[in-house]
């Protein structure tokens, strides 16, 4: 028997650590609320279990410290007299057991330099897809793919936060935890107004994928009668299995289809999406499939969504929209969101221009976009601001993963085809804390507005109406005092609006190359950049998956003047042109906050009117 090490004198008498074969058994008398587990990110996962004697006890994967710790994660203990924690697969000689601490609290004060200030992130741990979003009784519920035991992907839970205005979020405990059936993958939630599932009028029902190596991906449901705070899993789960043994069959989105008085589910089935229908959310019948060989190819569909919108606001001309998230193989590499517009008759979705590829956002960090259910006429979406190419290695420790701003989707018609616009939801205006009115400028070469966004801690919004010359370039450069910059420009010759992040800050995300010291990283970065060829604007990978420029086609817009709305928040830049006809979301990692603005032109004069900089904060 091993006495707990002297690293934790105050609590040593409470912990007993014993090695039984390959299992480490930790017995804690009069346990505190948490056992704080030290994590070393580049190490392999060990398995940790809170042994309560129940068959529901679930092993969690934790990258326990072997010879150094990056941060701690809280592992909740039972309120009982003794808690038993078991660890499997801990490397011999690991210092994890010496570093563990007992505590009633877990400090979530931010320690990450790049943590956004007004975008949603969990308090600690890893986040990917938003899911299960639903509006009920004045609250927007945001659930999300969450790992509470480390800042890399793993242990999928549904994390949970609520908001009354889409911008101020209250963090709540995870709503659905990984269980013995597997990870709780993405899905959706509905308000069961007519008690079709038998859990009471207005119960919230979550429909999610259970993922495990032990079985195919299957769809399950859970219900909540306390306004989405806690969920009980249905004892008859799963409610749907793939009929053909597909391995990739996930991310169910459920909606009420009034014409047939039925629930419908759209679920991604590898390279197509499938529709199912049900009267009670428990028995599902196959209806049809859509998407094979369409849009972007080759593709792997994930997180599909399906909703109705009026064309140009005309409620007599309603269309159905299918959004799909695709990974990998997107326009700028890795993951992105595309969509199809068409008609649905309860049996089939038809889309006349399904061979076209329509992107919802032309950046590289816009994925797993899905919409809230139960929001009436409004279609509100949330996106995860990252890309699977590098999501696990961005320069964060305590906390990895942020959502884009909440967006409102609308349909418009252009040259006989239908397109989705994706604009920042008007609720975002509540973040404006101060406004600098910078008037109008006619720019022949450059107009330097040094310090125009100073003292804003890298969290601001720029608005302007830009009229480029007929064949020229008109741009806005956002920079810090370390010569790092993100450039957003209209190139009229090739009809593109471009966001160039090749010199935006840290861009070198080799495996395990995430710098701990940003000043050192800065030197390394300059050295690398000096060796690079000149910037390119064609969205071809530059020197790795991160350092590139992304672009959107200006033929989606009308007229010769473009309204730009640019949101900067420490480590992200979101651009909305003409109310979101072009949206573009990219991560950036400047080593000092951006604070300067420069307007520039090439090939002729450009007008910049109504220029404003808003300081943004919660
Ligand atoms: C999309 C995705 C989903 C899956 C989830 C797992 O990013 O791969 O298909 O449900 O993430 O976390």
CSV table of C-alpha atoms in Angstrom, one decimal, residues 240 243 253 255 264-267 273-277 284-290 305-306 320 322 344 346-350:
chain,number,residue,atom,x,y,z
A,240,UNK,CA,-32.9,4.1,-34.5
A,243,UNK,CA,-30.7,-0.4,-41.7
A,253,UNK,CA,-31.9,16.9,-36.3
A,255,UNK,CA,-38.4,19.0,-36.6
A,264,UNK,CA,-39.2,14.2,-39.0
A,265,UNK,CA,-35.6,13.4,-38.5
A,266,UNK,CA,-32.7,14.2,-40.9
A,267,UNK,CA,-29.6,12.3,-40.1
A,273,UNK,CA,-28.6,12.4,-45.5
A,274,UNK,CA,-31.7,10.3,-44.6
A,275,UNK,CA,-35.2,11.4,-43.6
A,276,UNK,CA,-37.2,9.4,-41.1
A,277,UNK,CA,-40.6,10.1,-39.5
A,284,UNK,CA,-39.0,5.9,-36.7
A,285,UNK,CA,-39.8,4.9,-40.3
A,286,UNK,CA,-37.4,5.6,-43.2
A,287,UNK,CA,-38.7,8.1,-45.7
A,288,UNK,CA,-36.0,9.0,-48.3
A,289,UNK,CA,-32.4,10.1,-48.8
A,290,UNK,CA,-30.8,13.1,-50.3
A,305,UNK,CA,-30.1,20.7,-40.6
A,306,UNK,CA,-33.4,21.3,-42.3
A,320,UNK,CA,-36.8,24.4,-47.6
A,322,UNK,CA,-30.8,21.8,-46.0
A,344,UNK,CA,-40.1,19.2,-49.5
A,346,UNK,CA,-43.1,15.2,-46.6
A,347,UNK,CA,-41.6,12.4,-48.7
A,348,UNK,CA,-38.7,13.9,-50.7
A,349,UNK,CA,-36.5,16.9,-50.8
A,350,UNK,CA,-35.8,18.2,-54.3
